Tab-separated table of C-alpha atoms in Angstrom:
chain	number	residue	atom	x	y	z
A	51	UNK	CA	35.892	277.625	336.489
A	52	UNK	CA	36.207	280.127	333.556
A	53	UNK	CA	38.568	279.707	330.670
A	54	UNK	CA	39.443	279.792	327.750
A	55	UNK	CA	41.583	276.698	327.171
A	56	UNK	CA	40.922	274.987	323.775
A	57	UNK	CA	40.018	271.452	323.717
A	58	UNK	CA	42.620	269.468	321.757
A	59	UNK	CA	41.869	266.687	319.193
A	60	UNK	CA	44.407	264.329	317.577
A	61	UNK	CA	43.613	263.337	314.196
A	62	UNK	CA	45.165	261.240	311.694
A	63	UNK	CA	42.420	260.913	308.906
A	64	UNK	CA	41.488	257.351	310.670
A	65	UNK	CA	37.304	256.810	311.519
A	66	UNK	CA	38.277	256.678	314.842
A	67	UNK	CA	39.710	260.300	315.208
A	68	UNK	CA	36.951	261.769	313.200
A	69	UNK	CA	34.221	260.526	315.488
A	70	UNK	CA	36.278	262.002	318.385
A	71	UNK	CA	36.292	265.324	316.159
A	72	UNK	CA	32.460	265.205	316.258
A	73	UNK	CA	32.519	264.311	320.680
A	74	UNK	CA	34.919	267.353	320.785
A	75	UNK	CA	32.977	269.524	318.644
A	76	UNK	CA	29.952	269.310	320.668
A	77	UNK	CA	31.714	269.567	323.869
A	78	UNK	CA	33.400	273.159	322.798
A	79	UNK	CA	30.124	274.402	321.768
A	80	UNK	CA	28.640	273.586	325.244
A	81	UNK	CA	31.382	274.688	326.987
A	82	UNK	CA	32.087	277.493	324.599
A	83	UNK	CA	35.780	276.642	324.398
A	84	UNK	CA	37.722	276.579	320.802
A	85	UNK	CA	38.573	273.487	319.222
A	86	UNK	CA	42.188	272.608	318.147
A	87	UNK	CA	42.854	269.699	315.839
A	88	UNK	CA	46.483	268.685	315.683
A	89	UNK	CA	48.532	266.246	312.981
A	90	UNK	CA	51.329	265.146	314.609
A	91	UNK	CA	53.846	262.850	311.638
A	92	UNK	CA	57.853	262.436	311.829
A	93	UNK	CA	57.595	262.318	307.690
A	94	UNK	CA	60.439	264.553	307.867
A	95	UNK	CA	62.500	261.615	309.317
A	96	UNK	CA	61.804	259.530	306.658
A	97	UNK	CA	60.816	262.149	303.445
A	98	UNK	CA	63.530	264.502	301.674
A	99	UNK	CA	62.454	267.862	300.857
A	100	UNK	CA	62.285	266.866	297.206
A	101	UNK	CA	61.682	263.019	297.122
A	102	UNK	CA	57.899	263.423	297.342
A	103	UNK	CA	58.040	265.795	293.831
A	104	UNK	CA	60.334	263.202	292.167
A	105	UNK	CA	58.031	260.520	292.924
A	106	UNK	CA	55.063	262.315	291.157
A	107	UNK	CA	53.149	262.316	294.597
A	108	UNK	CA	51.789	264.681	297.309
A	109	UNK	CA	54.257	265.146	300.135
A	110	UNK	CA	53.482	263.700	303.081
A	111	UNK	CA	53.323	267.758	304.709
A	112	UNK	CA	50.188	268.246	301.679
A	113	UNK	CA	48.661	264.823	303.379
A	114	UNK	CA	48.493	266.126	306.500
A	115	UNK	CA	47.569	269.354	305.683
A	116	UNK	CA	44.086	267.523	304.294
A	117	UNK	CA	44.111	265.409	307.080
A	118	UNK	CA	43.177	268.641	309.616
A	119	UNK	CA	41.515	270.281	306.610
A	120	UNK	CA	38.784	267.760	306.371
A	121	UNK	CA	38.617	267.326	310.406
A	122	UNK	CA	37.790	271.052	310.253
A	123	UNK	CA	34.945	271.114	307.923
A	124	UNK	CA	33.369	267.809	309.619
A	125	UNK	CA	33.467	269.692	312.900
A	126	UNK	CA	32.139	273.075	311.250
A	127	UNK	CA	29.509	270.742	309.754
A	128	UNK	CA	28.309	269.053	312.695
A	129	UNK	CA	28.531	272.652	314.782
A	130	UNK	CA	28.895	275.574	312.616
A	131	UNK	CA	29.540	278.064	315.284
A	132	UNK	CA	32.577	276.401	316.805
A	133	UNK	CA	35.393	278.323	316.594
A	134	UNK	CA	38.260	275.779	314.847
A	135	UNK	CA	42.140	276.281	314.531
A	136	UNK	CA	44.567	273.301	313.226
A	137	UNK	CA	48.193	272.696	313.107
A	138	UNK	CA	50.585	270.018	312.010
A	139	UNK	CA	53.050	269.248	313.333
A	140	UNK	CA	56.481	267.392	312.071
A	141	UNK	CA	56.922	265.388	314.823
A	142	UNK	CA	55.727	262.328	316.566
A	143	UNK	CA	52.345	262.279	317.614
A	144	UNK	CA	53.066	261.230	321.633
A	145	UNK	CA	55.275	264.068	322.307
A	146	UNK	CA	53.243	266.770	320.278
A	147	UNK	CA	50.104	265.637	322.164
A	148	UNK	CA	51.538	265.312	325.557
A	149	UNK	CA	53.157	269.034	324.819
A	150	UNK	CA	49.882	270.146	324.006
A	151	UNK	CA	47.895	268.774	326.716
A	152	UNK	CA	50.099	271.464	329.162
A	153	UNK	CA	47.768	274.495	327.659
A	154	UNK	CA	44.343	272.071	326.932
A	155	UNK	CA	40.899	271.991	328.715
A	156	UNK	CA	40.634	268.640	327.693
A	157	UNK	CA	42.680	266.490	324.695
A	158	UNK	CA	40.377	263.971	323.391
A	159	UNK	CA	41.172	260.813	320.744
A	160	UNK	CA	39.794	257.718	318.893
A	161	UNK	CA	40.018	254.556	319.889
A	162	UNK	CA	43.051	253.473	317.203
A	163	UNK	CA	45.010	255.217	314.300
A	164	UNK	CA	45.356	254.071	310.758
A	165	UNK	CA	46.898	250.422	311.977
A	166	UNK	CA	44.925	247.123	310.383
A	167	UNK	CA	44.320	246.987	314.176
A	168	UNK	CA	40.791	245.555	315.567
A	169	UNK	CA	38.796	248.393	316.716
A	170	UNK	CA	38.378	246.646	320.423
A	171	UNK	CA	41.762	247.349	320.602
A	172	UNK	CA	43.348	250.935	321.611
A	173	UNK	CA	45.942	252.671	319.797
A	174	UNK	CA	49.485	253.401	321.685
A	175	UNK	CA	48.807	257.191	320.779
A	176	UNK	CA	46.039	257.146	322.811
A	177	UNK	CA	47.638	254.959	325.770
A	178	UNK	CA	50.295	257.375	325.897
A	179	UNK	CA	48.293	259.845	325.894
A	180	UNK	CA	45.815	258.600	328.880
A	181	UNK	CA	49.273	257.633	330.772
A	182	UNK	CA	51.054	261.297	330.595
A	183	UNK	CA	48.923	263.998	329.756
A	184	UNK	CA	48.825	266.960	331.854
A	185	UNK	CA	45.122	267.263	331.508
A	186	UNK	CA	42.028	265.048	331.336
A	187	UNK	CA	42.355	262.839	328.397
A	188	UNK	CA	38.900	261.796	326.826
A	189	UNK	CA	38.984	258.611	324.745
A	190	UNK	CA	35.889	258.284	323.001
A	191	UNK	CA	34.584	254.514	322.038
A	192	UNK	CA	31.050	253.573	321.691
A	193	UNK	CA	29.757	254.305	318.563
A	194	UNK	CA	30.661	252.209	315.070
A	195	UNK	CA	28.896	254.377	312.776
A	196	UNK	CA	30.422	257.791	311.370
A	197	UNK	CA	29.195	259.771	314.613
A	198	UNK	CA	29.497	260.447	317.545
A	199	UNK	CA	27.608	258.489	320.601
A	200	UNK	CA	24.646	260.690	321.318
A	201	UNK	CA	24.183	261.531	325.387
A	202	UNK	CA	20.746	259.060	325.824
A	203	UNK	CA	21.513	257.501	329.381
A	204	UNK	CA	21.164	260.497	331.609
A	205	UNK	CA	24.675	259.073	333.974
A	206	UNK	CA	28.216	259.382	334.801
A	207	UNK	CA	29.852	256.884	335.775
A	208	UNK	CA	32.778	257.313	337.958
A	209	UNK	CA	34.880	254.931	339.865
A	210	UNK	CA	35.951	255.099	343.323
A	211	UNK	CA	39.807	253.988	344.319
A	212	UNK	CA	41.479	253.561	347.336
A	213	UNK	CA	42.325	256.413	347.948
A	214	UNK	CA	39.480	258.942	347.114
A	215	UNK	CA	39.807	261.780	349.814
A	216	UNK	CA	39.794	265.223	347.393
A	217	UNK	CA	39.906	262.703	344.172
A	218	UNK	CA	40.199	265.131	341.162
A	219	UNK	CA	38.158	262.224	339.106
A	220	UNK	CA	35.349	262.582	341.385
A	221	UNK	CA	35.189	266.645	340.961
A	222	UNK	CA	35.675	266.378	337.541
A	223	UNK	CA	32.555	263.724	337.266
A	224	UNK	CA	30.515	265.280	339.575
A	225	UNK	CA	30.349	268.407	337.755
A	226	UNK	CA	29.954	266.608	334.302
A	227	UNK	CA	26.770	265.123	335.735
A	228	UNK	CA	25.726	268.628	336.987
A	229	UNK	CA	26.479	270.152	333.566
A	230	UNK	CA	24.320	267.448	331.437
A	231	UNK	CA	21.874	266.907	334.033
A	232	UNK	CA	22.651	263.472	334.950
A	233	UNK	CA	22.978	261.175	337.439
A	234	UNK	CA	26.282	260.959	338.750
A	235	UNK	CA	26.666	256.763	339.784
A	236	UNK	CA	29.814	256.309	342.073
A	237	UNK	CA	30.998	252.792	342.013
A	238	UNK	CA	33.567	250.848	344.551
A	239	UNK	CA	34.526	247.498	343.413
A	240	UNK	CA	35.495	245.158	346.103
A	241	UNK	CA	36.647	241.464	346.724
A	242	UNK	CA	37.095	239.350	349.773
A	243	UNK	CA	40.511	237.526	350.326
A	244	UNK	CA	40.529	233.760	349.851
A	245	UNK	CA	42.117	233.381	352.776
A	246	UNK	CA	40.019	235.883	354.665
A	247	UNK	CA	37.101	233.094	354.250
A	248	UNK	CA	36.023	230.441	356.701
A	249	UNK	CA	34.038	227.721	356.943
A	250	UNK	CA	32.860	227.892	360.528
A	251	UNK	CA	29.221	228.790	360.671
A	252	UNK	CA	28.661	231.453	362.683
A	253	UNK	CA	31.667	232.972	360.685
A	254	UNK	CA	30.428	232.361	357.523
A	255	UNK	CA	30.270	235.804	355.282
A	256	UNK	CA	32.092	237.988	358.297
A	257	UNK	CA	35.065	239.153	356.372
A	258	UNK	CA	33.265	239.398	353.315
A	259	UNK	CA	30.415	242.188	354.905
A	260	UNK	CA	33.729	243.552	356.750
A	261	UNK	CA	34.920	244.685	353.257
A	262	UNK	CA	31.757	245.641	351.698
A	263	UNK	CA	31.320	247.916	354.850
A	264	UNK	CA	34.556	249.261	354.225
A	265	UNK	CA	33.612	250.193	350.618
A	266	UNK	CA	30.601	251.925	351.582
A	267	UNK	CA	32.715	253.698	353.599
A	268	UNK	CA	35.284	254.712	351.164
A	269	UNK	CA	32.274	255.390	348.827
A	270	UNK	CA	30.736	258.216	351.610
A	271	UNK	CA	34.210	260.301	351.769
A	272	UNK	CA	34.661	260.228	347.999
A	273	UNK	CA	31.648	262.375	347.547
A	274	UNK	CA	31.521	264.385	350.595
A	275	UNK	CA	32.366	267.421	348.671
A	276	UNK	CA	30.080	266.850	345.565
A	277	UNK	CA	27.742	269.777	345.260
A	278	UNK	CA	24.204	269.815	346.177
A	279	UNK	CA	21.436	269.075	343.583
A	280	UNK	CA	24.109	266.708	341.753
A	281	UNK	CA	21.981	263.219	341.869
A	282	UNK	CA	24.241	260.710	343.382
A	283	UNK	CA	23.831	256.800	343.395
A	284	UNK	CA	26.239	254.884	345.335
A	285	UNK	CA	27.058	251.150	344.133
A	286	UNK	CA	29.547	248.600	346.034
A	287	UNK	CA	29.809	245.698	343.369
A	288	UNK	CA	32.096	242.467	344.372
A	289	UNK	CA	34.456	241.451	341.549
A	290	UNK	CA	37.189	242.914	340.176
A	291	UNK	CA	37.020	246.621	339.477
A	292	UNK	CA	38.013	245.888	335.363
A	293	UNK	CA	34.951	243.801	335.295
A	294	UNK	CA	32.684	246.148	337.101
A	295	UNK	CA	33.180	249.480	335.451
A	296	UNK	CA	33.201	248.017	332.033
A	297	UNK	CA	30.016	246.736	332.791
A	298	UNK	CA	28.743	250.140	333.910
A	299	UNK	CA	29.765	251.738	330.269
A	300	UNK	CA	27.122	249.261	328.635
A	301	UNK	CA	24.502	252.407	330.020
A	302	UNK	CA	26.455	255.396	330.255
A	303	UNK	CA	27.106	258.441	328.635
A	304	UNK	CA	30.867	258.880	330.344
A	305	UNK	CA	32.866	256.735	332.696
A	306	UNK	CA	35.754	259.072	334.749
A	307	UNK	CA	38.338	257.675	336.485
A	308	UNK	CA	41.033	258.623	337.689
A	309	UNK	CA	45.392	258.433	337.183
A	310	UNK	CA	48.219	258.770	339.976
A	311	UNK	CA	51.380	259.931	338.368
A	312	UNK	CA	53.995	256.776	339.211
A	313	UNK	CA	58.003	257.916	339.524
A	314	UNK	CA	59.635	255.602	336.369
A	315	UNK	CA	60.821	257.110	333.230
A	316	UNK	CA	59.287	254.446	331.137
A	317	UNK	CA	55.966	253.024	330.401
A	318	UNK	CA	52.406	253.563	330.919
A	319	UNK	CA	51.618	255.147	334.192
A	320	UNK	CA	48.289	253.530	334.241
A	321	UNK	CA	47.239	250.679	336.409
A	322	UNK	CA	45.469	247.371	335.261
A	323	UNK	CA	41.923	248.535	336.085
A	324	UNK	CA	42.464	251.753	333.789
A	325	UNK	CA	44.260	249.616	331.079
A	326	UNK	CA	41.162	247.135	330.717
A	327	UNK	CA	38.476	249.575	331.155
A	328	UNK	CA	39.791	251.917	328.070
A	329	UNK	CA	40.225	248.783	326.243
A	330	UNK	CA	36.890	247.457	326.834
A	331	UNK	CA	34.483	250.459	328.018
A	332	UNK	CA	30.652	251.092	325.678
A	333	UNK	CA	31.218	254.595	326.008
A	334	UNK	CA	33.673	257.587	326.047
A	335	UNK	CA	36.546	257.013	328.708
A	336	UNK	CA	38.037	260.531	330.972
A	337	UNK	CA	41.369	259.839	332.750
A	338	UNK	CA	42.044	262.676	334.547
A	339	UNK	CA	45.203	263.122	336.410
A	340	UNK	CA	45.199	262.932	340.214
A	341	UNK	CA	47.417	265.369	342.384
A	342	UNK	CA	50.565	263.311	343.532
């Protein structure tokens, strides 16, 4: 589908954000969308107009204002003919993003902000983010050096949940594969119940083919819609879904799943497979929202 939505990148001056300025930068130029890099601070909270001046230092605004200046010229260095617009904004980065995720193609972010954080660990700006945006939400991980992870494996990953019957994930993955030429692996991660197991042996492995079956299954209606001449591999793995998926990033370019809005006014709305797997994931993470 046409359009002209920009794709939105948080940045913060951190490693992390730059490298998902460079994933974002390539993206718009494929896509031929605009690129938007947003500073989101509440220095204004915390800074009077003319404390900065009396200290004899730059304002926290002038901080920022380098901040997106520098994230412009890195993405105008990597791809010159992107078309780049910034903004900062005084106020704190979780609202600002979420508000502009409601006019974004995609809004994409590092793996962790300026914290003394480890980098296996994820930011809470980009948990929020993954938990309430109003679009797909790329969090790209993978790469330690000053770049982005280059596209080498040829596959999207995408996984399958229970309920996969007109999954938005699945659209969303399947024409990501189709765009980059790729093989689009579905996976289904199942497990048999401990106390679905017997003993007896003429029983013995019954329940646990009963659920495999049932994952194939669940597998063959998730991508009943995806187009023809997408290459499709189907996988049913037995563990837990965490476990699986993460080990699918190891060889991936992308790994899509996807988020059902949950009716509470506080916390992540993302479940414990989603939680691990954008902890933990080799390569750039999409959540993208699922209808309700």
């Amino acid at each position: 589908m046409m359009t002209d939505l920009p794709i939105v990148v948080g940045v913060d001056g951190s490693e992390p954000a730059l490298r998902a300025v460079d994933w974002a930068a390539d993206e718009a130029v494929v896509r031929g969308l605009p690129l938007r890099l947003v500073y989101a601070s509440l220095w204004e909270r915390y800074e009077g107009a003319h404390l900065a001046g009396d200290l004899g230092k730059p304002s926290e605004r002038v901080a920022a204002e380098d901040v997106v200046a520098n994230a412009a010229r890195r993405a105008t260095s990597r791809r010159p003919e992107v078309r780049v617009s910034t903004d900062v904004q005084p106020e704190d980065p979780e609202y600002a993003l979420v508000r502009e995720s409601r006019s974004a193609f995609l809004l994409v972010t590092g793996t962790r902000g300026r914290s003394g954080m480890a980098e296996a660990l994820l930011g809470s700006v980009s948990l929020t983010m993954a938990g309430h945006a109003h679009c797909p939400v790329v969090v790209v991980r993978g790469s330690h050096d000053n770049g982005a992870l280059p596209v080498i494996h040829g596959r999207v990953v995408v996984g399958v949940g229970e309920q996969p019957v007109a999954s938005a994930a699945v659209r969303f993955a399947a024409e990501e594969a189709r765009r980059r030429g790729a093989e689009l692996e579905a996976v289904r991660a199942w497990r048999c119940p401990a106390h679905e197991t017997t003993d007896h042996p003429l029983l013995a492995g019954e329940p646990a083919r009963l659920h495999e079956r049932q994952a194939v299954e669940v597998l063959e209606k998730a991508l009943q819609d995806v187009p023809a001449g997408v290459e499709v591999r189907r996988r049913t793995v037995e563990d837990h879904a965490r476990t699986v998926l993460v080990d699918a990033s190891r060889d991936a370019d992308l790994l899509v799943l996807g988020a059902r809005r949950r009716q509470r006014h506080f916390g992540l709305q993302l479940g414990r497979v989603a939680h691990g797997v954008l902890h933990h994931s080799a390569c750039p993470v999409v959540i993208v929202p699922e209808p309700v």
